[in-house]
Amino acid sequence: MNITHISAECYPIAKVGGLADVVGALPKYQNELGLKSSVIMPFYDNKFSKENEFVSICKSEVLLGVYDHKFEVLKLKKNILEFDVFFIDIPTLLFKDYVYSYEDTDRFLAFQIAALDWMLALEDKPNIIHCHDHHTGLVPFMLQESFKYTSLNKIPVITTIHNAQYQGWFAYNKLHLIPPFEMNNAGLLDWNGMINPLAAAIKCAWRVTTVSPSYMEELKIEANGLQDLLKQESQKCVGILNGIDIKVWNPETDVYIIENFSEKNVTLGRGKNKNWLCETFNLDKTKPLFAFIGRLVGEKGTDLLPEVFDTILKEKECNILLLGSGHNEVEEQLNALKEHHKGNYDAFIGYDEKLSHIIYAGADFLLMPSRVEPCGLNQMYSLRYGTIPIVRSTGGLKDTVIDIEDKNGFGICHNEVTVLQIEQAIKRGVSLYNNQERFKEIRKNIMKIDHSWDASAKEYIKLYNSIN
Ligand code: ADP
């Protein structure tokens, strides 16, 4: 079976968040299971495109409204990934040093049209088209409705919602950018008087998946306006938990971390990573280290962190290290705290893949006080590296972390996103750390939990088979 993923992000080529990790891993595991899985993505002006060589496999023009944009389909010269990636290079729109911007409607619409135009010309057509998030949300609509893609409309198409907060909506003055279709069906594009790519995908895709079962259920209650639509379409919706790429995220071989380790030498190995973090960020090695990694946005509950950190650090029982970027105000508040809690706190405002790996390998606890968490990969990475997750029970966090007070528990969970509950959760972490015997036993056990893609990749195959 020939699967084509269409996505804006794919690790290690271009990553903003978890979407990249999923699209960079799922095809690999699908290929291992005997499928032929590939990715179509935009060609960006980034480190990956600068450091690799590409060959052109098609040159054409994509019509966006009344303007033609030159485009080329590129492939890597050397086969360095374990799956094929086809890059859509539209120099005027996509070849930028960022993935997302305020012009995304035009950029990703051109990307989707160019990808389908190229597919029209392919001899070997995919058996399944698998779209990811709203940036590719108009693919199911165009396949079903646009006259020029009639020959592709029998190909089953799936949309995976990685995050329903972002829907890519735009006004009707851009309707003409979508290749001609039967206007009586324009309602398929509409949600609340706007063209809504994610809503169109939910209506037109043959199947809709979310990245965890709990998130699917939560979306039927609150989905940034799309809850009724998801309830209505629930017979074709299913939640499949993401896996993690255990080849990339392996503490025994991870090239980014200071010292590699396994369950057998976890204390020594993790100790060296923690030492490095404490020395680099001027933290106290004798105290537990709590960390946060991620986007500083409302969904992640990070607006509460400055107050939580300020209160908890006054007790001088722990260290806190944060890696992330996002809302300016939160960034400023987090930076301002440095002055007051020297020796126990630091924040690295920015994106740093290497540092994130060292934190997973060296912190004692990872904080995820998310208001919304479709799946969450950080908690699964931290489990694999022996860092105990402290999570708000929601979405994928609810599906992957069991509280230490419950049967077979290994993490710390709280129900509400409040300053008080996050503080209490950190204090429970401090108590656990002070009971070193139990702490170390849990740490060893969590490293053995299997969150690899094997099980989830099989779930997707089952889904593909059900519509192919
Ligand atoms: P989301 O996609 O909502 O941001 P996920 O938990 O699904 O959240 O995935 C986040 C991914 O991005 C993880 O691989 C995490 O390590 C990484 N990440 C997030 N912020 C940073 C950062 N500032 N530096 C390095 N890696 C980051």
XYZ file of C-alpha atoms and ligand atoms in Angstrom:
495
model
C 0.000 0.000 0.000
C 1.283 3.390 -1.065
C 0.713 6.134 1.537
C 1.374 9.815 0.897
C 1.522 12.095 3.914
C 1.080 15.803 3.229
C 2.367 18.098 5.947
C 3.878 21.515 6.683
C 6.447 20.025 9.084
C 8.598 16.901 9.203
C 11.520 16.132 11.522
C 14.475 16.520 10.935
C 13.711 18.792 7.989
C 11.528 21.470 9.552
C 10.171 21.386 13.078
C 8.039 23.804 15.054
C 6.370 21.294 17.377
C 5.012 17.786 17.776
C 3.566 17.648 14.241
C 7.118 17.404 12.869
C 8.025 14.573 15.219
C 4.978 12.569 14.163
C 5.404 13.087 10.418
C 9.119 12.347 10.735
C 8.488 9.037 12.501
C 5.189 7.502 11.386
C 6.270 6.893 7.732
C 9.459 5.214 8.957
C 7.515 2.754 11.095
C 4.909 2.232 8.376
C 7.668 1.295 5.940
C 9.028 -1.204 8.452
C 5.577 -2.768 8.518
C 5.662 -3.252 4.744
C 3.881 -0.128 3.474
C 5.420 2.366 1.068
C 5.022 5.591 2.928
C 6.312 8.989 1.806
C 5.913 12.670 2.683
C 5.147 15.741 0.580
C 6.152 18.976 2.290
C 7.169 22.560 1.434
C 10.771 23.389 0.613
C 11.941 25.948 3.176
C 15.057 28.086 3.270
C 16.488 26.415 6.367
C 19.494 24.498 7.672
C 18.314 21.243 6.100
C 17.910 22.709 2.614
C 21.305 24.428 2.891
C 23.146 21.314 4.053
C 21.723 18.792 1.583
C 21.643 18.335 -2.162
C 18.422 17.886 -4.105
C 17.418 16.747 -7.565
C 14.541 18.188 -9.534
C 11.910 15.655 -10.567
C 9.256 17.974 -11.985
C 8.959 21.618 -13.010
C 5.682 23.367 -13.473
C 3.517 26.350 -12.530
C 0.816 26.549 -9.938
C -2.138 28.844 -10.500
C -3.208 30.748 -7.404
C -6.141 32.948 -8.343
C -4.899 34.867 -11.358
C -1.178 34.480 -10.641
C 1.047 31.682 -11.833
C 3.868 30.725 -9.470
C 6.768 28.613 -10.697
C 7.220 25.422 -8.740
C 9.511 22.461 -8.713
C 9.257 19.087 -7.007
C 12.569 18.152 -5.417
C 13.922 14.967 -3.902
C 16.981 14.391 -1.773
C 20.019 13.346 -3.798
C 21.186 10.925 -1.109
C 18.775 8.637 0.657
C 19.503 9.774 4.205
C 16.017 9.314 5.654
C 14.173 6.033 5.966
C 11.308 7.251 3.794
C 10.935 9.342 0.631
C 10.288 13.054 0.979
C 9.084 15.141 -1.948
C 9.599 18.862 -1.537
C 7.332 21.414 -3.170
C 9.553 24.369 -3.970
C 7.616 27.553 -4.696
C 10.328 30.238 -4.378
C 7.880 33.147 -4.273
C 5.807 31.734 -1.404
C 7.325 28.813 0.467
C 11.100 29.171 0.329
C 11.405 31.246 3.514
C 13.461 30.866 6.673
C 10.309 30.161 8.686
C 7.511 27.615 8.518
C 4.517 29.741 9.512
C 3.701 33.412 8.964
C 0.773 35.791 8.539
C 0.574 34.948 4.801
C -0.149 31.290 5.389
C -3.459 31.168 3.515
C -1.791 31.858 0.175
C 1.372 29.914 0.980
C -0.270 26.682 2.054
C -3.057 26.888 -0.506
C -0.424 27.080 -3.240
C 1.401 24.181 -1.567
C -1.720 22.006 -1.525
C -2.650 22.835 -5.136
C 0.914 22.194 -6.371
C 1.023 18.865 -4.495
C -2.242 17.712 -6.106
C -1.243 19.026 -9.544
C 1.909 16.945 -9.330
C -0.067 13.921 -8.143
C -2.309 14.243 -11.217
C 0.709 13.601 -13.389
C 2.007 10.637 -11.381
C 1.741 7.194 -12.873
C 1.981 5.514 -9.527
C -0.776 7.202 -7.523
C -1.050 6.821 -3.755
C -3.540 4.351 -2.307
C -4.122 6.659 0.659
C -3.541 10.381 1.104
C -2.925 11.255 4.732
C -3.203 14.980 5.560
C -2.021 16.651 8.733
C -3.671 19.681 10.366
C -5.332 22.671 8.763
C -2.392 23.556 6.477
C -3.443 20.598 4.366
C -7.124 20.798 5.299
C -8.306 21.816 1.833
C -6.856 18.705 0.204
C -9.899 16.519 1.067
C -12.245 19.234 -0.221
C -10.322 19.802 -3.453
C -10.045 16.061 -4.115
C -13.784 15.689 -3.719
C -14.983 18.903 -5.343
C -12.462 20.597 -7.649
C -13.111 19.712 -11.286
C -9.455 19.407 -12.130
C -8.885 16.668 -9.545
C -11.801 14.438 -10.553
C -9.375 11.678 -11.552
C -8.044 11.593 -7.966
C -11.349 11.609 -6.137
C -11.459 7.856 -5.554
C -8.288 7.978 -3.448
C -9.252 7.646 0.224
C -8.118 10.667 2.204
C -7.537 10.910 5.931
C -7.032 14.001 8.056
C -5.209 13.854 11.366
C -5.922 16.702 13.757
C -2.797 17.412 15.776
C -4.257 20.594 17.196
C -7.816 21.817 16.682
C -7.132 25.271 18.133
C -5.626 26.327 14.824
C -8.054 26.017 11.923
C -6.584 28.281 9.216
C -9.832 30.161 8.565
C -9.928 32.973 6.009
C -12.465 35.306 4.432
C -14.505 34.694 1.282
C -12.526 37.284 -0.685
C -9.962 34.479 -1.195
C -12.495 31.924 -2.399
C -11.273 32.402 -5.985
C -7.874 30.962 -4.993
C -9.408 27.483 -4.693
C -9.484 25.640 -8.044
C -13.005 25.786 -9.589
C -15.700 23.552 -8.119
C -19.467 23.274 -8.089
C -20.522 26.427 -6.222
C -23.601 24.708 -4.770
C -21.147 22.766 -2.604
C -19.326 25.823 -1.248
C -21.033 25.162 2.091
C -18.515 22.375 2.671
C -15.865 25.051 3.109
C -17.864 27.135 5.521
C -17.923 27.376 9.265
C -19.515 30.415 10.903
C -19.309 32.581 7.810
C -15.615 31.943 7.111
C -13.754 29.480 4.916
C -12.436 27.042 7.503
C -9.886 24.500 6.183
C -10.020 22.300 9.270
C -13.829 22.206 9.201
C -13.715 21.414 5.461
C -11.309 18.565 6.207
C -13.596 17.143 8.888
C -16.509 17.271 6.455
C -14.721 15.880 3.400
C -12.048 13.454 4.656
C -13.014 9.787 4.595
C -11.702 9.390 8.131
C -10.634 11.912 10.764
C -8.174 11.022 13.488
C -6.861 12.872 16.508
C -3.582 12.131 18.206
C -5.037 10.555 21.346
C -8.365 8.927 22.270
C -9.072 11.345 25.149
C -8.467 14.392 22.934
C -11.053 13.063 20.475
C -13.628 12.875 23.261
C -12.681 16.316 24.585
C -13.016 17.838 21.119
C -16.643 16.773 20.946
C -17.195 19.057 23.941
C -14.834 21.934 23.070
C -12.968 22.325 19.786
C -12.609 26.062 19.320
C -16.042 26.174 17.656
C -15.909 22.821 15.809
C -17.325 20.647 18.603
C -20.782 20.266 17.017
C -19.231 19.354 13.683
C -17.072 16.679 15.319
C -20.088 15.298 17.151
C -21.994 15.225 13.876
C -19.151 13.432 12.069
C -18.245 11.188 14.998
C -18.887 7.945 13.093
C -15.788 8.574 10.985
C -13.619 9.927 13.812
C -11.132 7.973 15.902
C -8.331 8.842 18.341
C -4.994 7.069 17.818
C -2.273 7.795 20.349
C 0.982 9.066 18.876
C 4.104 7.059 19.424
C 7.654 8.307 19.783
C 10.573 7.603 17.524
C 12.649 5.386 19.796
C 15.528 5.489 17.337
C 15.886 9.233 17.752
C 14.781 9.319 21.396
C 17.066 6.694 22.881
C 19.196 7.614 25.931
C 21.648 4.827 25.039
C 22.552 6.348 21.675
C 21.315 9.974 21.751
C 24.130 12.061 20.251
C 22.927 15.271 21.857
C 23.211 14.277 25.501
C 26.273 14.584 27.755
C 26.379 10.938 28.841
C 24.469 8.021 27.346
C 22.768 5.616 29.720
C 20.249 2.789 30.064
C 18.178 1.486 33.004
C 21.325 -0.308 34.155
C 23.429 2.804 34.775
C 20.680 5.365 35.046
C 21.903 7.020 38.245
C 25.377 7.621 36.898
C 24.267 8.576 33.385
C 21.495 10.898 34.426
C 23.745 12.339 37.131
C 26.244 13.538 34.534
C 23.493 15.173 32.475
C 22.062 16.837 35.568
C 25.522 18.049 36.595
C 26.009 19.622 33.186
C 22.647 21.378 33.430
C 23.390 22.596 36.964
C 26.821 23.878 35.997
C 25.624 25.502 32.788
C 22.610 27.187 34.355
C 24.012 27.782 37.834
C 21.637 25.476 39.709
C 22.003 23.518 42.953
C 23.008 19.889 42.242
C 21.781 18.694 45.612
C 18.162 19.646 44.967
C 15.583 18.145 42.615
C 15.433 19.738 39.181
C 12.021 20.530 37.690
C 11.931 21.490 34.027
C 9.532 22.786 31.416
C 10.064 22.506 27.653
C 7.634 23.922 25.131
C 5.737 26.733 23.537
C 4.832 29.548 25.941
C 1.168 29.755 24.987
C -2.139 29.623 26.850
C -2.786 26.004 25.851
C 0.319 24.916 27.754
C -0.718 26.752 30.944
C 2.544 28.697 30.894
C 0.971 32.055 31.807
C 0.691 30.671 35.364
C 4.297 29.526 35.586
C 5.931 32.845 36.614
C 3.700 33.029 39.707
C 4.103 29.318 40.474
C 7.887 29.493 40.118
C 8.202 32.644 42.199
C 6.258 31.116 45.087
C 7.804 27.668 45.020
C 11.378 28.895 44.649
C 11.054 31.003 47.817
C 10.970 27.728 49.753
C 14.426 26.874 48.369
C 13.618 23.165 48.059
C 14.161 22.743 44.320
C 15.600 24.073 41.049
C 13.597 25.053 38.016
C 14.833 25.269 34.432
C 12.654 26.361 31.530
C 13.254 26.075 27.780
C 10.715 27.691 25.507
C 9.460 30.690 23.636
C 6.114 32.262 22.871
C 4.109 35.101 24.345
C 6.334 38.113 24.980
C 4.807 38.986 28.316
C 5.380 35.480 29.699
C 8.932 35.456 28.324
C 9.629 38.751 30.086
C 8.160 37.568 33.380
C 10.199 34.369 33.214
C 13.361 36.333 32.486
C 12.651 38.764 35.314
C 12.534 35.906 37.833
C 16.203 35.096 37.217
C 17.313 38.054 39.294
C 15.288 36.926 42.332
C 16.155 33.236 42.314
C 19.813 33.069 41.335
C 21.290 29.640 41.935
C 17.961 27.819 41.717
C 16.366 29.027 38.525
C 17.098 29.779 34.906
C 15.167 30.151 31.680
C 16.448 29.747 28.141
C 14.078 31.684 25.935
C 14.373 30.222 22.455
C 14.371 26.927 20.595
C 17.232 24.473 21.149
C 16.871 20.842 20.117
C 20.133 19.722 21.790
C 19.318 21.381 25.079
C 15.859 19.813 25.069
C 17.440 16.348 24.867
C 19.836 17.106 27.730
C 16.937 18.331 29.851
C 14.984 15.112 29.225
C 18.142 13.248 30.253
C 19.054 15.306 33.298
C 15.998 16.883 34.926
C 14.291 14.959 37.712
C 10.745 16.059 36.833
C 9.097 17.509 33.733
C 6.190 19.942 34.152
C 3.263 19.902 31.737
C 0.429 21.972 33.236
C -1.441 22.040 29.900
C -4.958 23.398 29.517
C -5.151 21.502 26.228
C -2.803 18.707 25.155
C -3.827 16.791 22.008
C -1.234 14.089 22.672
C 1.915 15.597 24.097
C 5.216 14.037 23.198
C 7.323 15.585 25.943
C 5.902 13.306 28.647
C 6.714 10.241 26.525
C 10.267 11.446 25.855
C 10.740 12.159 29.546
C 9.470 8.688 30.503
C 11.938 7.074 28.131
C 14.787 9.094 29.634
C 13.684 8.507 33.246
C 12.331 11.972 34.036
C 9.117 11.787 36.048
C 6.264 13.716 34.402
C 4.022 16.087 36.366
C 0.979 16.646 34.219
C -2.472 18.078 34.185
C -4.756 15.160 33.301
C -6.052 16.155 29.897
C -5.957 14.780 26.329
C -2.960 12.592 25.657
C -1.534 13.299 29.114
C -4.559 11.572 30.609
C -3.941 8.588 28.305
C -0.255 8.203 29.143
C 0.417 9.221 32.766
C -0.909 7.443 35.885
C -0.595 9.142 39.259
C 1.736 7.556 41.819
C -1.150 7.163 44.247
C -3.029 4.956 41.760
C -2.384 1.326 40.814
C 0.812 0.998 38.761
C 1.266 4.763 38.960
C 4.501 6.514 38.012
C 3.727 10.204 37.512
C 2.137 13.127 39.304
C -1.231 14.293 38.013
C -3.459 17.254 38.802
C -6.941 18.021 37.527
C -7.093 21.804 37.299
C -4.802 24.383 35.739
C -4.453 26.668 38.749
C -1.433 28.149 40.478
C -2.337 26.231 43.618
C -2.651 22.834 41.950
C 0.588 23.220 39.999
C 2.382 24.256 43.212
C 0.947 21.280 45.084
C 2.029 18.955 42.303
C 5.600 20.300 42.462
C 5.576 19.823 46.243
C 4.480 16.216 45.756
C 7.470 15.903 43.434
C 9.807 17.262 46.099
C 8.462 14.709 48.636
C 8.896 11.894 46.155
C 12.476 13.007 45.478
C 13.178 12.990 49.205
C 12.190 9.328 49.281
C 15.150 8.351 47.084
C 14.416 4.626 47.154
C 10.931 5.023 45.692
C 12.051 7.824 43.387
C 14.778 5.675 41.869
C 12.535 2.656 41.522
C 9.914 4.684 39.624
C 12.606 6.224 37.453
C 13.872 2.802 36.405
C 10.378 1.518 35.708
C 9.252 4.404 33.527
C 12.194 3.924 31.194
C 10.748 0.516 30.294
C 7.296 1.794 29.280
C 6.812 1.166 25.565
C 5.536 4.208 23.695
C 7.202 3.321 20.412
C 5.287 3.762 17.186
C 4.866 0.012 16.668
C 1.362 -0.235 18.162
C 0.069 3.072 16.761
C 1.484 2.475 13.273
C -0.522 -0.778 13.213
C -3.668 1.129 14.248
C -3.219 3.418 11.254
C -2.801 0.444 8.940
C -6.071 -0.981 10.247
C -7.709 2.333 9.491
C -6.220 2.486 5.981
C -7.431 -1.052 5.301
C -10.939 -0.134 6.395
C -11.261 2.431 3.585
C -8.993 1.114 0.859
P 3.267 20.965 20.591
O 3.311 20.314 19.254
O 1.916 21.357 21.041
O 4.224 22.096 20.711
P 4.240 18.410 21.632
O 4.436 17.923 23.028
O 3.363 17.568 20.756
O 3.743 19.908 21.697
O 5.664 18.504 20.912
C 6.611 19.418 21.289
C 7.933 19.052 20.621
O 8.675 20.251 20.432
C 8.802 18.172 21.498
O 9.662 17.431 20.660
C 9.604 19.183 22.312
O 10.799 18.646 22.807
C 9.858 20.244 21.248
N 10.052 21.612 21.749
C 9.102 22.496 22.101
N 9.662 23.672 22.448
C 10.987 23.516 22.316
C 12.117 24.381 22.512
N 11.973 25.631 22.924
N 13.340 23.899 22.252
C 13.506 22.622 21.828
N 12.493 21.761 21.622
C 11.252 22.200 21.852
